[in-house]
XYZ file of C-alpha atoms in Angstrom:
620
model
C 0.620 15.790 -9.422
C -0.242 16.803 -5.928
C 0.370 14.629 -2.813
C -0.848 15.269 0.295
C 0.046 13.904 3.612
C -0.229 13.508 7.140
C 2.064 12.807 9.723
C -0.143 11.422 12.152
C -0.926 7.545 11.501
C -3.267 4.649 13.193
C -2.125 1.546 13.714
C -3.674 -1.757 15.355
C -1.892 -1.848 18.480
C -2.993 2.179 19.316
C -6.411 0.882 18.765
C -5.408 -2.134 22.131
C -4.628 -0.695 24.887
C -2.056 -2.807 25.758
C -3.234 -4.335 29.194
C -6.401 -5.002 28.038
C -5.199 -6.471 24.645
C -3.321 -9.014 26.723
C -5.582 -9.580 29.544
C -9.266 -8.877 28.388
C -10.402 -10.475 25.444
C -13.995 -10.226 26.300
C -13.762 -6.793 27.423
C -11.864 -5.793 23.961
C -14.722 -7.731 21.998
C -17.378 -5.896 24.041
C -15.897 -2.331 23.840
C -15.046 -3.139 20.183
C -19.011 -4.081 19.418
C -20.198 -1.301 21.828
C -18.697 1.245 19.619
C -20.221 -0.005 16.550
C -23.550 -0.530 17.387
C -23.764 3.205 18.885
C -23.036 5.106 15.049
C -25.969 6.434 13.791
C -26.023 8.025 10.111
C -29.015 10.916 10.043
C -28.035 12.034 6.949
C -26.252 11.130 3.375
C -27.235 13.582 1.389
C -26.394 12.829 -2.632
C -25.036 9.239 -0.896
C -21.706 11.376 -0.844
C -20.995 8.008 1.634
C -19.101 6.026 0.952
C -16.716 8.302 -0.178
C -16.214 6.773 -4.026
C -13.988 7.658 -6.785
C -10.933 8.460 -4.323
C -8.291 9.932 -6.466
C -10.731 12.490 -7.340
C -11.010 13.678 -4.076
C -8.834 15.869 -2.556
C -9.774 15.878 1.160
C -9.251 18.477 4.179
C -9.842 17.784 8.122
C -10.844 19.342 10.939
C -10.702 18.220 14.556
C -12.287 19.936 17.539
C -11.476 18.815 20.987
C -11.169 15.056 20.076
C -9.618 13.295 23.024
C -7.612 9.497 22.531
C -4.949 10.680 20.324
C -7.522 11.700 17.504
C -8.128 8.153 16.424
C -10.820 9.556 13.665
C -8.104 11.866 12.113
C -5.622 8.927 12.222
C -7.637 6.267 10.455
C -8.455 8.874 7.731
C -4.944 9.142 6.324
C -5.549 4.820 6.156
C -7.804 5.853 3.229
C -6.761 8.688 1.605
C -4.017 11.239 2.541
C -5.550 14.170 3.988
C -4.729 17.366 5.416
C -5.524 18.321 8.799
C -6.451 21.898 8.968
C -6.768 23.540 12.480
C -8.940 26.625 13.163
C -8.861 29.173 15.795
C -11.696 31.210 17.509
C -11.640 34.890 16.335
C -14.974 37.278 16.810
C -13.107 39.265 13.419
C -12.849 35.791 11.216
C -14.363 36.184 8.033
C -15.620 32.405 8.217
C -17.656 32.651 4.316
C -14.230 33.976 2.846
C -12.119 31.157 4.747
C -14.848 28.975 3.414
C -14.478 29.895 -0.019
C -11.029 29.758 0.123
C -11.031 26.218 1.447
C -13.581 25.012 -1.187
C -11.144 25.807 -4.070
C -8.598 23.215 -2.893
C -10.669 20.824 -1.408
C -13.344 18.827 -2.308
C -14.311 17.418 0.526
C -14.134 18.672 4.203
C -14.890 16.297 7.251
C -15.285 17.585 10.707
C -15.063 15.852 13.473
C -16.053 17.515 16.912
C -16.504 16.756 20.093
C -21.048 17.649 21.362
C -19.365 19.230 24.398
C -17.568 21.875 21.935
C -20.590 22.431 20.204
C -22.350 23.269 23.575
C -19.686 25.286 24.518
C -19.824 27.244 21.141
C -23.688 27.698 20.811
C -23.472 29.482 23.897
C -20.184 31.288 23.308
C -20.070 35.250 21.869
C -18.818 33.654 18.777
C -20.624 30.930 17.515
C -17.584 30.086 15.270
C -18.726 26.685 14.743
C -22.216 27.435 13.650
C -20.368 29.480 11.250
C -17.793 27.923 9.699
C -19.798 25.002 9.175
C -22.864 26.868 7.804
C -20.229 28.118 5.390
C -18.279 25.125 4.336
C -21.402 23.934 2.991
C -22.411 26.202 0.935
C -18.760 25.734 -0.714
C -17.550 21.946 -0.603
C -19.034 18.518 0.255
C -18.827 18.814 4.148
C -19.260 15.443 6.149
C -19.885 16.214 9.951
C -19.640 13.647 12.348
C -20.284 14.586 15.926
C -19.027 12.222 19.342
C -20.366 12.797 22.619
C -24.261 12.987 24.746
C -26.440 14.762 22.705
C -28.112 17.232 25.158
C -26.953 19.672 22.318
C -28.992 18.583 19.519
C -32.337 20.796 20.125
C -29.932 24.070 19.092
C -27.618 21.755 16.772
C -30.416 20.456 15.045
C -32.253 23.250 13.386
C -29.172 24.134 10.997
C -28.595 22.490 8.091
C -24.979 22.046 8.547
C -24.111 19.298 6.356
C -24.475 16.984 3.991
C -23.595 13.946 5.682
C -24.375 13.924 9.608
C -22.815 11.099 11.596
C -23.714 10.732 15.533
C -22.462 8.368 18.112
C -22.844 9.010 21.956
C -19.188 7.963 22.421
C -15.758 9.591 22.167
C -13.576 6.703 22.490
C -10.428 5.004 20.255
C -12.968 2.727 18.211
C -15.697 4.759 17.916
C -13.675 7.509 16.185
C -12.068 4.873 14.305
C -15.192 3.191 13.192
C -17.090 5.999 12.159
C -13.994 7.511 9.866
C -13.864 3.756 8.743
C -17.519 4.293 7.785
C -16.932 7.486 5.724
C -15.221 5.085 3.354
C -17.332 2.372 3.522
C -14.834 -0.562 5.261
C -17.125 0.055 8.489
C -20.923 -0.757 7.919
C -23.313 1.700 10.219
C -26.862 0.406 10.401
C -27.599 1.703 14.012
C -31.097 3.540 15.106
C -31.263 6.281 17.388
C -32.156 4.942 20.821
C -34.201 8.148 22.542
C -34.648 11.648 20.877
C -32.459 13.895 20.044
C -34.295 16.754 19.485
C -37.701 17.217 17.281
C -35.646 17.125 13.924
C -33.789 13.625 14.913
C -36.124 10.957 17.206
C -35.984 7.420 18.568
C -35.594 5.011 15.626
C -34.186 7.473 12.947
C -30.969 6.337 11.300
C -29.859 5.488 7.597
C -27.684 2.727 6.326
C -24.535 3.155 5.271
C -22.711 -0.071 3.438
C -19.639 -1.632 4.947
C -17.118 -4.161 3.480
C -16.088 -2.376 0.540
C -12.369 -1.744 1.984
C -10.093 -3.279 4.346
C -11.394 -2.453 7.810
C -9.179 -2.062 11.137
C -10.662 -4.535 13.946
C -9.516 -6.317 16.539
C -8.798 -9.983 15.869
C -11.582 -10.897 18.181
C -13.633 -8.811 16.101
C -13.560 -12.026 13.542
C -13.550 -14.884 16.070
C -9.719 -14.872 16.538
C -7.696 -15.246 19.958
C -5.441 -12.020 19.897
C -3.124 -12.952 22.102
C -2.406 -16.175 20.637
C -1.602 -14.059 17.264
C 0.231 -11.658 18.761
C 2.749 -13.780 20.398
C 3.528 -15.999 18.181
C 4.092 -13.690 15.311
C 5.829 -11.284 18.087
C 8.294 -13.812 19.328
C 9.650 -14.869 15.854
C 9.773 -10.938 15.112
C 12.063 -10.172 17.973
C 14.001 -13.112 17.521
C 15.138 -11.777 13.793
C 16.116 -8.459 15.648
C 17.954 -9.773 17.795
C 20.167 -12.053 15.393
C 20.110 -9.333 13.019
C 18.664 -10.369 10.291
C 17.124 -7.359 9.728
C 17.538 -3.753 11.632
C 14.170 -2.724 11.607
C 10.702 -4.976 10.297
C 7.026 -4.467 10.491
C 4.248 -7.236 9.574
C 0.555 -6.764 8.466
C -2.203 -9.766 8.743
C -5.274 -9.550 7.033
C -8.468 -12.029 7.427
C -12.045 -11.301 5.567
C -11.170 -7.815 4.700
C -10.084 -6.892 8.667
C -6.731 -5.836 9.471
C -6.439 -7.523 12.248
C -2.092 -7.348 12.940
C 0.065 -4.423 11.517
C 2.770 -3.771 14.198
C 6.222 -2.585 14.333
C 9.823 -3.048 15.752
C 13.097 -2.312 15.390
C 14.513 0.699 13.820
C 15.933 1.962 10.252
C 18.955 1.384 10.578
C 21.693 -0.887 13.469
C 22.141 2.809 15.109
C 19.390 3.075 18.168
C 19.156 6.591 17.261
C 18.177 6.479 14.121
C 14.603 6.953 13.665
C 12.161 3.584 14.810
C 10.589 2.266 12.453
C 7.037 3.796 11.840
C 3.730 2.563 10.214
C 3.563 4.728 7.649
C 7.627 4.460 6.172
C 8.089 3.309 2.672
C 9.738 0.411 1.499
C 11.797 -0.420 -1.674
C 9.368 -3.410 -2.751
C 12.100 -4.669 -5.198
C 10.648 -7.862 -6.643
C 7.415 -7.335 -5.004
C 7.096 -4.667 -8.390
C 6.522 -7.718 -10.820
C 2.759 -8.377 -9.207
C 2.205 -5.046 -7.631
C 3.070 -3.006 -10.931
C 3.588 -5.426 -13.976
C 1.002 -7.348 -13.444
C -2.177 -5.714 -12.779
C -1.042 -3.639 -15.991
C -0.786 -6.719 -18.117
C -3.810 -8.511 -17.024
C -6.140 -5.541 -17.625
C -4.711 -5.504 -21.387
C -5.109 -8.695 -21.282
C -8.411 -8.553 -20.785
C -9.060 -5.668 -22.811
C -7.765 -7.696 -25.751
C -4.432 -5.613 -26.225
C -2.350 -8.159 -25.924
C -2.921 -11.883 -25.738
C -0.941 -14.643 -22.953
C -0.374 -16.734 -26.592
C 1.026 -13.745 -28.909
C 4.380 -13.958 -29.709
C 6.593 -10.984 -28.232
C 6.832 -9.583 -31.984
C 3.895 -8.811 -32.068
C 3.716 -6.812 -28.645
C 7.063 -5.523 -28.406
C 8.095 -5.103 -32.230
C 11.635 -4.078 -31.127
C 12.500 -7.857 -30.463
C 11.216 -9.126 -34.248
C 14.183 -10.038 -35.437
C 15.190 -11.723 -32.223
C 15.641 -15.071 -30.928
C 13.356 -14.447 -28.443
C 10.998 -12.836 -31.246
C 8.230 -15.953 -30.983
C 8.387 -16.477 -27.242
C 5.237 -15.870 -25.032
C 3.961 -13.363 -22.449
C 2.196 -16.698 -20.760
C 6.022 -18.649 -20.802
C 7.525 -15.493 -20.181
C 5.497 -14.552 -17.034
C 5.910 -18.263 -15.598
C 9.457 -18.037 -16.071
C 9.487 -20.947 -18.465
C 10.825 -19.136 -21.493
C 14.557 -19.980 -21.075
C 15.690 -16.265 -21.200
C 18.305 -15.796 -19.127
C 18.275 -15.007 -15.023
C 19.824 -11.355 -15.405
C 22.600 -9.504 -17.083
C 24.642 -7.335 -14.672
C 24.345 -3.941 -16.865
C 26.268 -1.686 -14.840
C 29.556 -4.416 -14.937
C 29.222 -3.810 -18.624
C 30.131 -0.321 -18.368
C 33.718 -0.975 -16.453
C 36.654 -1.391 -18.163
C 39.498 -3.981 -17.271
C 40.974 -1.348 -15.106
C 37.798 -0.961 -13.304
C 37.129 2.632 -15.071
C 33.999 3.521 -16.887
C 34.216 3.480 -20.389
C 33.797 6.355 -22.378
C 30.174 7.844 -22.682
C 28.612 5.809 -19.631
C 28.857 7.828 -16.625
C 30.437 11.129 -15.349
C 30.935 12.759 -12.082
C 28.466 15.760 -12.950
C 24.922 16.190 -14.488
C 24.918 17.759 -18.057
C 22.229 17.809 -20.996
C 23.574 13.886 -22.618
C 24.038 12.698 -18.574
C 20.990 13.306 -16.943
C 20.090 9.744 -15.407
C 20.455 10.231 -12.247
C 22.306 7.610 -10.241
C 23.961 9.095 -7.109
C 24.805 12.994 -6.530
C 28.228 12.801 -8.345
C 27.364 9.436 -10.532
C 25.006 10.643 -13.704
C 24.756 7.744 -16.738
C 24.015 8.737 -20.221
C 20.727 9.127 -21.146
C 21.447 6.693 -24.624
C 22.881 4.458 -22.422
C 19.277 2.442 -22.266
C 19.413 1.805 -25.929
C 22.453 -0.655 -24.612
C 20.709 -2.107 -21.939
C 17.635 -3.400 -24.246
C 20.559 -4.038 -26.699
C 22.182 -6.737 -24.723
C 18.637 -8.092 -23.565
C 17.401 -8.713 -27.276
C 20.995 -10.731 -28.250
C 21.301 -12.511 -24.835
C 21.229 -16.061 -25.660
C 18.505 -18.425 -24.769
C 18.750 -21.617 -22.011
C 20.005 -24.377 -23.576
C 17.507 -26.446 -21.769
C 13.463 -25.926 -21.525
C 12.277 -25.276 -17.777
C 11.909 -22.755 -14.601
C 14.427 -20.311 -14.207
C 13.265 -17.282 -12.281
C 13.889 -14.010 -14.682
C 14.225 -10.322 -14.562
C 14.290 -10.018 -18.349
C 11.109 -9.650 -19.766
C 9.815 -7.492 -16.580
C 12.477 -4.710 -18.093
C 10.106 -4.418 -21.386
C 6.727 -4.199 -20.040
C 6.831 -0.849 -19.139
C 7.314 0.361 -22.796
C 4.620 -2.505 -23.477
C 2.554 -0.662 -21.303
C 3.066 2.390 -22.563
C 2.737 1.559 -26.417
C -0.425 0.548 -25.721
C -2.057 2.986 -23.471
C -0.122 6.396 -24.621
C 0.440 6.793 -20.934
C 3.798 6.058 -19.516
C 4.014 3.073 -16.690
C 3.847 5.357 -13.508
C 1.018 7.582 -14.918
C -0.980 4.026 -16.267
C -0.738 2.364 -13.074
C -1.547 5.795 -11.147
C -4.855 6.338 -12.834
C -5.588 2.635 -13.527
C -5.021 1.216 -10.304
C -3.308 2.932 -7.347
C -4.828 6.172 -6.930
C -8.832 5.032 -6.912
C -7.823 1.920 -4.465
C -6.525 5.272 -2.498
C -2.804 3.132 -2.975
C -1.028 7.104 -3.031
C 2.132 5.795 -1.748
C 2.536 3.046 -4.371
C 5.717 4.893 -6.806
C 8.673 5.052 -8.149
C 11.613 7.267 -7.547
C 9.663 8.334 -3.906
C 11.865 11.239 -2.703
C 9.896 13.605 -5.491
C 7.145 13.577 -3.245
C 8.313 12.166 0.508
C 10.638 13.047 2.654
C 13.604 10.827 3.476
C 13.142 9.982 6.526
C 10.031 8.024 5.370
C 12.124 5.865 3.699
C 13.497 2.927 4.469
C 17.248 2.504 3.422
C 18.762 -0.737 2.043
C 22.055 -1.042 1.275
C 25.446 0.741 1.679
C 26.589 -0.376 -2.018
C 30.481 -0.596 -1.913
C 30.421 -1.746 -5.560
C 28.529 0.425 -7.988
C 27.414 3.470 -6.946
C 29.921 3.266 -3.343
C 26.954 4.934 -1.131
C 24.194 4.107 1.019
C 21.168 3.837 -1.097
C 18.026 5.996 0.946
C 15.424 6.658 -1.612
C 16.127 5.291 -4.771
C 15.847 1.783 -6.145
C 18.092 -0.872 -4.912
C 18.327 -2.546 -7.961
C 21.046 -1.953 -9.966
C 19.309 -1.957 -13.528
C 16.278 -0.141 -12.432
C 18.445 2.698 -11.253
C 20.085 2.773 -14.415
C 16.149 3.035 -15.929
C 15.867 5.980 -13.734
C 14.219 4.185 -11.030
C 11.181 3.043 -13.024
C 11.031 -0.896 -14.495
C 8.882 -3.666 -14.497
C 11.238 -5.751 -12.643
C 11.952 -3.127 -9.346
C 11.949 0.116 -8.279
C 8.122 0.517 -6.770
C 8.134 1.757 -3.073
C 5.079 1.866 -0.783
C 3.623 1.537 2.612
C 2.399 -1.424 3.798
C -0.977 -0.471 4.053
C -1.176 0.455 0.566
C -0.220 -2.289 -0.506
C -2.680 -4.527 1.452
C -5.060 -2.820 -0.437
C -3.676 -4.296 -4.019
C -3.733 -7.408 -2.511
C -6.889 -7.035 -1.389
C -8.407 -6.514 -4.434
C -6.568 -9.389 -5.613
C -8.713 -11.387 -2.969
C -12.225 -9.756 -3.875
C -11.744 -11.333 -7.447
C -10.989 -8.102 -8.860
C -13.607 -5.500 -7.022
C -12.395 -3.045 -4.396
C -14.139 0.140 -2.786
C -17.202 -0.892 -4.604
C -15.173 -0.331 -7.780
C -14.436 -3.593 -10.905
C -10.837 -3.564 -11.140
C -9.869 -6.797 -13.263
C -12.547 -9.310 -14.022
C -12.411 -12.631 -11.803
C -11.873 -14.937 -14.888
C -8.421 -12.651 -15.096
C -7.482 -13.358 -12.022
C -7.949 -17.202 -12.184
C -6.226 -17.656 -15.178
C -2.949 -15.327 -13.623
C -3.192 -17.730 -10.329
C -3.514 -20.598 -12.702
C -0.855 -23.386 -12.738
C -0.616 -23.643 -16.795
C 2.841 -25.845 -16.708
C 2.078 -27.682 -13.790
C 2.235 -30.724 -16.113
C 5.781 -29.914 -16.677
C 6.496 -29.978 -13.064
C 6.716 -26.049 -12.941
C 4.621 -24.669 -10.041
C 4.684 -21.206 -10.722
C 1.684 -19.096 -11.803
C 1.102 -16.004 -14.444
C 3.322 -13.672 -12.851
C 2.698 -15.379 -8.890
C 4.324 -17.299 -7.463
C 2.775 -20.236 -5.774
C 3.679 -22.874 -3.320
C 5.489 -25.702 -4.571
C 4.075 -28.871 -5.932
C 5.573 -30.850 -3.136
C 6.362 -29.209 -0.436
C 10.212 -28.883 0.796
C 10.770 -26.597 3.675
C 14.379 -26.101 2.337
C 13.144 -23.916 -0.826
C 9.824 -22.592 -0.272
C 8.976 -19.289 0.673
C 5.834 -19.901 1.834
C 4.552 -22.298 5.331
C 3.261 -25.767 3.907
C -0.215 -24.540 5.159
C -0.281 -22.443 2.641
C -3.246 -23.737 -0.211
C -2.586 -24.659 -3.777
C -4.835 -21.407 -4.484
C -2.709 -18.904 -2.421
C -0.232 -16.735 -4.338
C 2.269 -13.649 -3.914
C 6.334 -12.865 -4.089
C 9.051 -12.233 -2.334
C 11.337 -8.927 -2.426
C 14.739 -8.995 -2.557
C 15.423 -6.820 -0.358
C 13.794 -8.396 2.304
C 9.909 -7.785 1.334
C 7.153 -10.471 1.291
C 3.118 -10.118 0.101
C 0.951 -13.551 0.589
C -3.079 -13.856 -0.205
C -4.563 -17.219 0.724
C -8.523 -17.427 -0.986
C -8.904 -20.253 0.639
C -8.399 -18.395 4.597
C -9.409 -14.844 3.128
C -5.981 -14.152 4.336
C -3.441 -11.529 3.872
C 0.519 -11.856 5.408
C 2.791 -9.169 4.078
C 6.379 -8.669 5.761
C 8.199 -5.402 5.324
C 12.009 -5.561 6.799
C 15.418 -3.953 4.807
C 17.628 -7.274 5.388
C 19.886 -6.243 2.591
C 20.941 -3.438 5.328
C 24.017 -2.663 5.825
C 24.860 -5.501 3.176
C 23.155 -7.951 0.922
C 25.426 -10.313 2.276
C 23.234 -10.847 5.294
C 21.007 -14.273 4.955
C 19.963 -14.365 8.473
C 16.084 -13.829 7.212
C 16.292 -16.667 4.906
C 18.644 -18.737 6.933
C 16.445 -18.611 9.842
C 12.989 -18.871 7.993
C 11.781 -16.206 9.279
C 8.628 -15.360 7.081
C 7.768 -18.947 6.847
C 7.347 -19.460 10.498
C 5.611 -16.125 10.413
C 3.171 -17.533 8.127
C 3.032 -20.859 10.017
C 2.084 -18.872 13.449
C -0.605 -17.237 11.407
C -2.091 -20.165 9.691
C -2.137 -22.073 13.251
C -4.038 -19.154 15.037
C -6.655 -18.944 12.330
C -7.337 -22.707 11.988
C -8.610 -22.955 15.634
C -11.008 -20.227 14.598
């Protein structure tokens, strides 16, 4: 498995520049619109746009004197992860061998150059351009897009560089972000040509090239929104939370009608003001946030493939428990929490003896062939020691008394569910089911395989179990000891990513142009089926209450009876309103340096959050 990244990112508040962001709406919704009406598509050869089918793709870039921080590069790496290649000017480059060489990696190449580079080359000694891209054709999918007056055109014209050709007079922040929004089909181009270009390309030419399919990046004027007002309330509450602590470092993402129209953020990693800032692209431990973002879309598309059924018994999907007390129990009362299986077993006090010493065959200081779960550097658990774990869930004993208590229990067995009855395991299902062809590449487990650290978000310094800061690997103290991979925790990801999940939540089931889950699924899953019982919890969501008590909801009592999401433990939180096309998700590591800290709950801080949102968007 191959991951590929980049380290430059685009976020909302790059895209305003500040002073006008505060001062200008007019002028923002102007430029904004400007930008978008001047993209013209001349050519989509094999419809190769949108780009479909994304974790088949693996995708190279190239940009060539792109001024504004290389906005179209930036809001690439939004889609897909893609590597930015550079390329020098040499009168000895073999351009058809780097070609070739290119084309057996990649896929797909997109240029993105500047008209006054193109001049500049056309009547160079090299001509490298005309070169390169005559060869990249020939070899890969190559998607051109060119910003700038076209005086160059009558030369430009007459080769047949590519097979997608994307024009726009401009070379400004939202015209390169539009037009590599465009490439994947969340930006809609249906713009003519407004004079000639040259004989090949005249007034009036231009193709259409669909929009909507993912979440777009526009300003919140873009949708009829005051800005400012969003900004500062969500702002104010934000810096509040820093500055009582509640949470070192936090970053917030709002959503309406498939724009991302909010994604900021403060703070740093860690207390220490040196440590690195916290940064739009850093991965979170989701904790909880892994029962709907990871369980759940796996169950409800066997669900719907008839694998398994809300009404079976767990005997008959999880054969291990048959001879259990919980052997006739539902996924439908296990997934609302209604089951009366217990809250959680602490596995990892089970190993201690009365001394406080591990008993014999749990853990050891060093990694050997029987001790190769990997908790810490110099803490390694027995591989057999699962078999316990499972153990102690199947003879737990059941509630004494029917009801809602909230449950990690049966989220620790769907991942062999899964896996029994897909032959793929968990990570590798969800991968090729889900994450990948949303373009989700930073939704995993166990993260530092494939990202560096310092992309990650630490929780807590654990003086209890494993006595070290935890940077990397699952807080959770059971999903560690399932080497970082559970139904209940361990999934990391970027907040953009997982917008996109939660998008496709919102479309009914569709996103990208692709049928994910069926919309019947997804109205059963965001179905109140105990509400009778006075249990307001969904399949798997979690839903506002019945009656609404700011004391113990999570969510703002704007929130509709249709909305749904969860809360993380560690301080994560991922909200989708139907009713408001609306998306709220809250990234912060509270639990840092301590879980003891409350100050996010205490103060309401994703509630009011929520509130600010829902107050903006109903004066709409």
């Amino acid at each position: 498995m191959e991951y590929r990244f980049s380290l430059i990112v685009i976020f909302l508040a790059l895209l305003l520049p500040e002073t006008q962001a505060q001062t200008n709406t007019p002028g923002i919704l102007n430029w904004f619109q400007e930008s978008e009406n001047s993209i013209v598509a001349l050519k989509n050869e094999k419809n190769l746009i949108p780009l479909q089918r994304l974790d088949t793709l693996k995708v190279a870039s190239i940009a060539i004197r792109l001024p504004q921080g290389n906005f179209f590069q930036a809001t690439l790496d939004q889609y897909l992860p893609t590597v930015q290649m550079g390329v020098g000017v040499s009168e000895e480059a073999d351009y058809q061998a780097l070609a070739k060489k290119i084309g057996q990696t990649y896929n797909v190449v997109i240029a993105a150059v500047d008209a006054e580079a193109i001049r500049d080359d056309l009547v160079g000694p090299f001509k490298m351009m005309d070169r390169l891209f005559n060869a990249l054709r020939q070899e890969t999918n190559f998607i051109l897009v060119v910003f700038g007056q076209g005086e160059v055109w009558a030369n430009l014209a007459v080769h047949n560089y590519s097979d997608v050709l994307l024009y726009a007079p401009f070379n400004d922040r939202f015209t390169q972000s539009l037009s590599a929004q465009a490439i994947f089909g969340a930006a809609g181009i249906d713009s003519r040509l407004t004079s000639d270009l040259s004989y090949t390309y005249r007034k009036g030419d231009g193709l259409d090239i669909p929009g909507g399919l993912r979440l777009r990046f526009s300003p919140p004027e873009a949708i009829g929104i005051n800005g400012d007002s969003l900004r500062n309330g969500i702002n104010t509450i934000l810096m509040e939370g820093l500055d009582a602590h509640a949470f070192p470092g936090v970053q917030v993402l709002v959503a309406k009608e498939g724009h991302i129209i909010y994604h900021q953020v403060f703070g740093h990693q860690t207390y220490d003001p040196a440590s690195p800032p916290v940064a739009h692209q850093d991965l979170y431990d989701l904790a909880s946030l892994t029962k709907i973002s990871a369980s759940l879309p796996a169950l409800m598309r066997l669900v719907e493939e008839g694998k398994i059924g809300l009404d079976d018994p767990l005997k008959n999907w999880y054969p291990k428990f048959k001879k259990s007390n919980k052997k006739n129990l539902t996924l439908r009362r296990l997934l609302t929490h209604t089951a009366q299986i217990k809250a959680w077993i602490p596995f990892w006090r089970n190993t201690l003896k009365k001394n406080g010493t591990f008993k014999k065959n749990t853990f050891q200081r060093d990694s050997t062939a029987p001790f190769n779960v990997k908790i810490t550097d110099s803490l390694w658990l027995h591989e057999q020691y699962r078999n316990k774990i499972f153990k102690a869930i199947k003879k737990s004993k059941l509630n004494k008394a029917p009801g809602y208590v909230y449950s990690d229990m049966s989220f620790y067995l769907y991942p062999e569910v899964v896996e029994s009855l897909t032959g793929q395991p968990f990570e590798v299902y969800l991968e090729n089911t889900f994450y990948h062809r949303i373009g989700a590449y930073s939704l995993m487990f166990n993260p530092l395989q494939y990202y560096p650290k310092d992309w990650i978000i630490p929780t807590e310094n654990d003086t209890f179990f494993r006595k070290t800061q935890i940077h990397g690997v699952v807080h959770d103290e059971g999903a560690i000891m399932l080497g970082g991979v559970s139904g209940h925790a361990g999934l990391f990801g970027n907040i953009t990513d997982l917008a996109k999940l939660m998008q496709m939540y919102l479309n009914g089931g569709t996103y990208g142009g692709e049928r994910y889950l069926s919309e019947a699924t997804l109205s059963t899953f965001n179905s109140r089926p105990y509400e009778s019982e006075g249990i307001h919890r969904g399949i798997g969501f979690d839903k506002p209450l019945l009656v609404y008590d700011p004391e113990k909801s999570h969510t703002d009592a704007a929130a509709s009876p249709e909305s749904f999401g969860h809360s993380g433990f560690t301080g994560t939180f991922a909200w989708v309103d139907p009713k408001e096309q609306l998306i709220f998700i809250f990234f912060s590591n509270r639990v840092y340096p301590t879980r003891d800290n409350r100050k996010l709950i205490e103060m309401r801080i994703r509630q009011r959050i929520q509130e600010a949102i829902y107050r903006v968007v109903s004066d709409k």
